[in-house]
PDB file of C-alpha atoms in Angstrom:
ATOM      1  CA  UNK A 876     125.066  98.282  89.659  1.00 36.00           C
ATOM      2  CA  UNK A 877     127.469  95.391  90.212  1.00 41.00           C
ATOM      3  CA  UNK A 878     126.024  91.964  90.949  1.00 44.00           C
ATOM      4  CA  UNK A 879     127.428  88.657  92.060  1.00 49.00           C
ATOM      5  CA  UNK A 880     127.717  86.039  89.320  1.00 50.00           C
ATOM      6  CA  UNK A 881     126.418  82.731  90.697  1.00 56.00           C
ATOM      7  CA  UNK A 882     125.792  80.430  87.751  1.00 62.00           C
ATOM      8  CA  UNK A 883     125.159  76.894  88.951  1.00 69.00           C
ATOM      9  CA  UNK A 884     124.963  77.882  92.612  1.00 78.00           C
ATOM     10  CA  UNK A 885     121.707  77.139  94.418  1.00 84.00           C
ATOM     11  CA  UNK A 886     122.677  78.648  97.777  1.00 88.00           C
ATOM     12  CA  UNK A 887     125.309  81.119  98.955  1.00 84.00           C
ATOM     13  CA  UNK A 888     126.144  81.806 102.610  1.00 87.00           C
ATOM     14  CA  UNK A 889     127.291  85.413 102.754  1.00 83.00           C
ATOM     15  CA  UNK A 890     128.969  87.401 105.499  1.00 84.00           C
ATOM     16  CA  UNK A 891     129.594  91.142 105.298  1.00 77.00           C
ATOM     17  CA  UNK A 892     127.418  91.850 102.259  1.00 77.00           C
ATOM     18  CA  UNK A 893     128.254  94.996 100.333  1.00 73.00           C
ATOM     19  CA  UNK A 894     126.454  98.107 101.616  1.00 72.00           C
ATOM     20  CA  UNK A 895     126.282 101.478  99.962  1.00 69.00           C
ATOM     21  CA  UNK A 896     124.055 104.337 101.086  1.00 69.00           C
ATOM     22  CA  UNK A 897     122.323 102.148 103.718  1.00 68.00           C
ATOM     23  CA  UNK A 898     121.267  99.538 101.165  1.00 69.00           C
ATOM     24  CA  UNK A 899     122.590  96.032 100.489  1.00 69.00           C
ATOM     25  CA  UNK A 900     124.001  95.973  96.961  1.00 70.00           C
ATOM     26  CA  UNK A 901     124.870  93.363  94.357  1.00 69.00           C
ATOM     27  CA  UNK A 902     122.565  90.584  95.574  1.00 75.00           C
ATOM     28  CA  UNK A 903     119.287  91.466  93.850  1.00 73.00           C
ATOM     29  CA  UNK A 904     119.564  88.583  91.387  1.00 77.00           C
ATOM     30  CA  UNK A 905     116.503  87.404  89.436  1.00 78.00           C
ATOM     31  CA  UNK A 906     115.343  83.962  90.550  1.00 81.00           C
ATOM     32  CA  UNK A 907     117.073  84.172  93.943  1.00 83.00           C
ATOM     33  CA  UNK A 908     115.643  85.049  97.333  1.00 84.00           C
ATOM     34  CA  UNK A 909     117.701  86.716 100.042  1.00 83.00           C
ATOM     35  CA  UNK A 910     117.182  85.687 103.663  1.00 85.00           C
ATOM     36  CA  UNK A 911     118.263  87.828 106.626  1.00 83.00           C
ATOM     37  CA  UNK A 912     117.251  88.121 110.257  1.00 76.00           C
ATOM     38  CA  UNK A 913     114.051  90.189 110.054  1.00 67.00           C
ATOM     39  CA  UNK A 914     113.956  93.663 111.542  1.00 65.00           C
ATOM     40  CA  UNK A 915     117.726  93.981 111.840  1.00 65.00           C
ATOM     41  CA  UNK A 916     119.411  97.156 110.656  1.00 74.00           C
ATOM     42  CA  UNK A 917     122.263  96.442 108.251  1.00 77.00           C
ATOM     43  CA  UNK A 918     122.553  92.647 108.664  1.00 80.00           C
ATOM     44  CA  UNK A 919     126.086  91.252 108.463  1.00 81.00           C
ATOM     45  CA  UNK A 920     125.022  87.753 107.426  1.00 84.00           C
ATOM     46  CA  UNK A 921     122.568  86.596 104.782  1.00 86.00           C
ATOM     47  CA  UNK A 922     121.685  83.590 102.653  1.00 88.00           C
ATOM     48  CA  UNK A 923     120.926  83.795  98.958  1.00 88.00           C
ATOM     49  CA  UNK A 924     119.023  80.812  97.522  1.00 89.00           C
ATOM     50  CA  UNK A 925     116.919  79.723  94.583  1.00 86.00           C
ATOM     51  CA  UNK A 926     114.353  77.012  93.908  1.00 79.00           C
ATOM     52  CA  UNK A 927     114.146  75.671  97.445  1.00 81.00           C
ATOM     53  CA  UNK A 928     111.516  75.142 100.105  1.00 89.00           C
ATOM     54  CA  UNK A 929     113.043  77.483 102.707  1.00 90.00           C
ATOM     55  CA  UNK A 930     111.909  79.542 105.668  1.00 89.00           C
ATOM     56  CA  UNK A 931     113.879  81.646 108.130  1.00 87.00           C
ATOM     57  CA  UNK A 932     114.078  80.091 111.573  1.00 84.00           C
ATOM     58  CA  UNK A 933     112.263  82.408 113.983  1.00 79.00           C
ATOM     59  CA  UNK A 934     113.354  83.204 117.506  1.00 73.00           C
ATOM     60  CA  UNK A 935     117.001  83.992 116.865  1.00 69.00           C
ATOM     61  CA  UNK A 936     117.056  87.698 115.981  1.00 68.00           C
ATOM     62  CA  UNK A 937     120.634  88.770 115.365  1.00 77.00           C
ATOM     63  CA  UNK A 938     122.164  90.860 112.599  1.00 79.00           C
ATOM     64  CA  UNK A 939     125.266  88.643 112.649  1.00 82.00           C
ATOM     65  CA  UNK A 940     123.498  85.348 112.033  1.00 85.00           C
ATOM     66  CA  UNK A 941     120.667  84.016 109.913  1.00 86.00           C
ATOM     67  CA  UNK A 942     119.466  80.428 109.799  1.00 90.00           C
ATOM     68  CA  UNK A 943     116.978  78.858 107.428  1.00 92.00           C
ATOM     69  CA  UNK A 944     115.138  75.562 107.511  1.00 92.00           C
ATOM     70  CA  UNK A 945     115.372  73.745 104.189  1.00 93.00           C
ATOM     71  CA  UNK A 946     112.846  71.005 103.445  1.00 92.00           C
ATOM     72  CA  UNK A 947     113.572  68.523 100.667  1.00 89.00           C
ATOM     73  CA  UNK A 948     112.654  64.992  99.613  1.00 90.00           C
ATOM     74  CA  UNK A 949     115.155  62.155  99.589  1.00 90.00           C
ATOM     75  CA  UNK A 950     114.274  58.518  98.916  1.00 93.00           C
ATOM     76  CA  UNK A 951     110.584  59.435  99.121  1.00 94.00           C
ATOM     77  CA  UNK A 952     110.872  60.913 102.618  1.00 93.00           C
ATOM     78  CA  UNK A 953     110.777  64.556 103.662  1.00 92.00           C
ATOM     79  CA  UNK A 954     114.063  65.697 105.158  1.00 91.00           C
ATOM     80  CA  UNK A 955     114.895  68.876 107.051  1.00 91.00           C
ATOM     81  CA  UNK A 956     118.205  70.692 107.206  1.00 91.00           C
ATOM     82  CA  UNK A 957     119.209  73.944 108.896  1.00 92.00           C
ATOM     83  CA  UNK A 958     121.675  76.152 107.018  1.00 92.00           C
ATOM     84  CA  UNK A 959     123.254  79.060 108.859  1.00 90.00           C
ATOM     85  CA  UNK A 960     125.359  82.019 107.760  1.00 89.00           C
ATOM     86  CA  UNK A 961     127.227  83.564 110.693  1.00 85.00           C
ATOM     87  CA  UNK A 962     129.497  86.541 111.137  1.00 81.00           C
ATOM     88  CA  UNK A 963     131.420  85.884 114.370  1.00 75.00           C
ATOM     89  CA  UNK A 964     134.362  88.019 113.307  1.00 67.00           C
ATOM     90  CA  UNK A 965     136.707  90.009 115.507  1.00 57.00           C
ATOM     91  CA  UNK A 966     139.471  92.373 114.390  1.00 57.00           C
ATOM     92  CA  UNK A 967     142.752  90.604 113.554  1.00 58.00           C
ATOM     93  CA  UNK A 968     144.536  92.156 116.538  1.00 59.00           C
ATOM     94  CA  UNK A 969     141.929  91.071 119.101  1.00 57.00           C
ATOM     95  CA  UNK A 970     142.706  88.060 121.253  1.00 56.00           C
ATOM     96  CA  UNK A 971     139.149  87.918 122.597  1.00 54.00           C
ATOM     97  CA  UNK A 972     137.206  84.791 121.577  1.00 56.00           C
ATOM     98  CA  UNK A 973     134.633  85.061 118.778  1.00 56.00           C
ATOM     99  CA  UNK A 974     131.076  85.865 119.767  1.00 57.00           C
ATOM    100  CA  UNK A 975     129.503  82.406 119.717  1.00 67.00           C
ATOM    101  CA  UNK A 976     126.427  82.724 121.970  1.00 75.00           C
ATOM    102  CA  UNK A 977     123.923  83.010 119.108  1.00 77.00           C
ATOM    103  CA  UNK A 978     125.640  80.235 117.168  1.00 80.00           C
ATOM    104  CA  UNK A 979     125.659  78.015 120.272  1.00 82.00           C
ATOM    105  CA  UNK A 980     121.899  78.606 120.613  1.00 82.00           C
ATOM    106  CA  UNK A 981     121.364  77.500 116.995  1.00 83.00           C
ATOM    107  CA  UNK A 982     123.475  74.389 117.489  1.00 87.00           C
ATOM    108  CA  UNK A 983     121.545  73.509 120.650  1.00 88.00           C
ATOM    109  CA  UNK A 984     118.213  74.106 118.880  1.00 87.00           C
ATOM    110  CA  UNK A 985     119.224  71.778 116.048  1.00 90.00           C
ATOM    111  CA  UNK A 986     120.384  69.104 118.483  1.00 90.00           C
ATOM    112  CA  UNK A 987     117.095  69.368 120.429  1.00 91.00           C
ATOM    113  CA  UNK A 988     115.037  69.119 117.218  1.00 90.00           C
ATOM    114  CA  UNK A 989     117.248  66.397 115.681  1.00 91.00           C
ATOM    115  CA  UNK A 990     118.073  68.591 112.681  1.00 91.00           C
ATOM    116  CA  UNK A 991     121.212  68.451 110.574  1.00 90.00           C
ATOM    117  CA  UNK A 992     123.095  71.774 110.566  1.00 91.00           C
ATOM    118  CA  UNK A 993     125.497  73.367 108.099  1.00 90.00           C
ATOM    119  CA  UNK A 994     127.224  76.602 109.122  1.00 89.00           C
ATOM    120  CA  UNK A 995     129.240  78.939 106.955  1.00 86.00           C
ATOM    121  CA  UNK A 996     130.999  81.628 108.943  1.00 81.00           C
ATOM    122  CA  UNK A 997     133.568  84.382 108.927  1.00 76.00           C
ATOM    123  CA  UNK A 998     135.380  84.290 112.266  1.00 74.00           C
ATOM    124  CA  UNK A 999     138.917  85.597 111.637  1.00 73.00           C
ATOM    125  CA  UNK A1000     139.965  82.689 113.837  1.00 78.00           C
ATOM    126  CA  UNK A1001     143.313  81.151 112.937  1.00 79.00           C
ATOM    127  CA  UNK A1002     143.891  77.464 113.617  1.00 82.00           C
ATOM    128  CA  UNK A1003     145.940  74.693 112.040  1.00 83.00           C
ATOM    129  CA  UNK A1004     142.719  72.600 111.880  1.00 81.00           C
ATOM    130  CA  UNK A1005     141.631  74.563 108.799  1.00 76.00           C
ATOM    131  CA  UNK A1006     144.967  75.237 107.172  1.00 76.00           C
ATOM    132  CA  UNK A1007     146.366  78.258 109.020  1.00 78.00           C
ATOM    133  CA  UNK A1008     150.070  78.138 109.711  1.00 81.00           C
ATOM    134  CA  UNK A1009     149.394  79.365 113.258  1.00 83.00           C
ATOM    135  CA  UNK A1010     146.634  79.310 115.876  1.00 86.00           C
ATOM    136  CA  UNK A1011     145.312  82.281 117.829  1.00 81.00           C
ATOM    137  CA  UNK A1012     143.028  82.505 120.859  1.00 80.00           C
ATOM    138  CA  UNK A1013     139.927  82.909 118.699  1.00 78.00           C
ATOM    139  CA  UNK A1014     140.849  79.792 116.737  1.00 81.00           C
ATOM    140  CA  UNK A1015     141.399  77.746 119.872  1.00 84.00           C
ATOM    141  CA  UNK A1016     138.012  78.809 121.294  1.00 81.00           C
ATOM    142  CA  UNK A1017     136.282  77.998 117.997  1.00 81.00           C
ATOM    143  CA  UNK A1018     137.905  74.534 117.800  1.00 84.00           C
ATOM    144  CA  UNK A1019     136.888  73.834 121.415  1.00 84.00           C
ATOM    145  CA  UNK A1020     133.334  74.857 120.543  1.00 83.00           C
ATOM    146  CA  UNK A1021     133.293  72.636 117.445  1.00 83.00           C
ATOM    147  CA  UNK A1022     134.627  69.673 119.433  1.00 85.00           C
ATOM    148  CA  UNK A1023     132.137  70.145 122.274  1.00 85.00           C
ATOM    149  CA  UNK A1024     129.188  70.298 119.870  1.00 82.00           C
ATOM    150  CA  UNK A1025     130.150  67.316 117.713  1.00 77.00           C
ATOM    151  CA  UNK A1026     130.367  69.590 114.677  1.00 82.00           C
ATOM    152  CA  UNK A1027     132.868  68.894 111.902  1.00 79.00           C
ATOM    153  CA  UNK A1028     134.968  71.127 109.685  1.00 76.00           C
ATOM    154  CA  UNK A1029     134.023  70.487 106.067  1.00 74.00           C
ATOM    155  CA  UNK A1030     136.616  72.529 104.178  1.00 66.00           C
ATOM    156  CA  UNK A1031     137.777  70.622 101.126  1.00 59.00           C
ATOM    157  CA  UNK A1032     141.447  69.750 101.108  1.00 55.00           C
ATOM    158  CA  UNK A1033     144.010  71.336 103.380  1.00 54.00           C
ATOM    159  CA  UNK A1034     144.231  74.747 101.715  1.00 56.00           C
ATOM    160  CA  UNK A1035     143.842  77.801 103.911  1.00 53.00           C
ATOM    161  CA  UNK A1036     140.374  79.338 103.719  1.00 54.00           C
ATOM    162  CA  UNK A1037     141.837  82.857 103.496  1.00 52.00           C
ATOM    163  CA  UNK A1038     144.900  84.419 101.967  1.00 51.00           C
ATOM    164  CA  UNK A1039     145.846  88.027 102.672  1.00 49.00           C
ATOM    165  CA  UNK A1040     148.217  88.288  99.731  1.00 48.00           C
ATOM    166  CA  UNK A1041     150.839  86.358  97.753  1.00 50.00           C
ATOM    167  CA  UNK A1042     152.520  83.812  99.980  1.00 50.00           C
ATOM    168  CA  UNK A1043     150.616  84.918 103.106  1.00 47.00           C
ATOM    169  CA  UNK A1044     148.233  82.679 105.071  1.00 46.00           C
TER     170      UNK A1044
END
């Protein structure tokens, strides 16, 4: 059995986990807990975490998105943070916008509850805002969504987040 090596990583936001024979593979790592949307067949998003006070946010059942509430202490005060792994991917040749309804509901929930939110997602959306050399319809819709929700892109540097081969972006 192959496993993911995650030394020094406390949390991983995963989209499209590896499945073989109707079972998620490679993420059964001692000391880590995997979080998915409960009751969903073959989830396409999950969170792997260790040593944290975490619970899955209820009320958002979707195999393409999982969100957890993380509680921690900072400067003697309890803080709360929502972390979300989302698979809002469409095939490369589709010009339809990414499926954002569930993600929009999470963003709205966090705004209503005054919770900080971090989202890691796979969208196959191209836009110059995150280093692509072109923008497609999905990218434009995603940027409009980010701008309307006061969310920020937190990629480090200006490197593309995906390369399809040598010299390709």
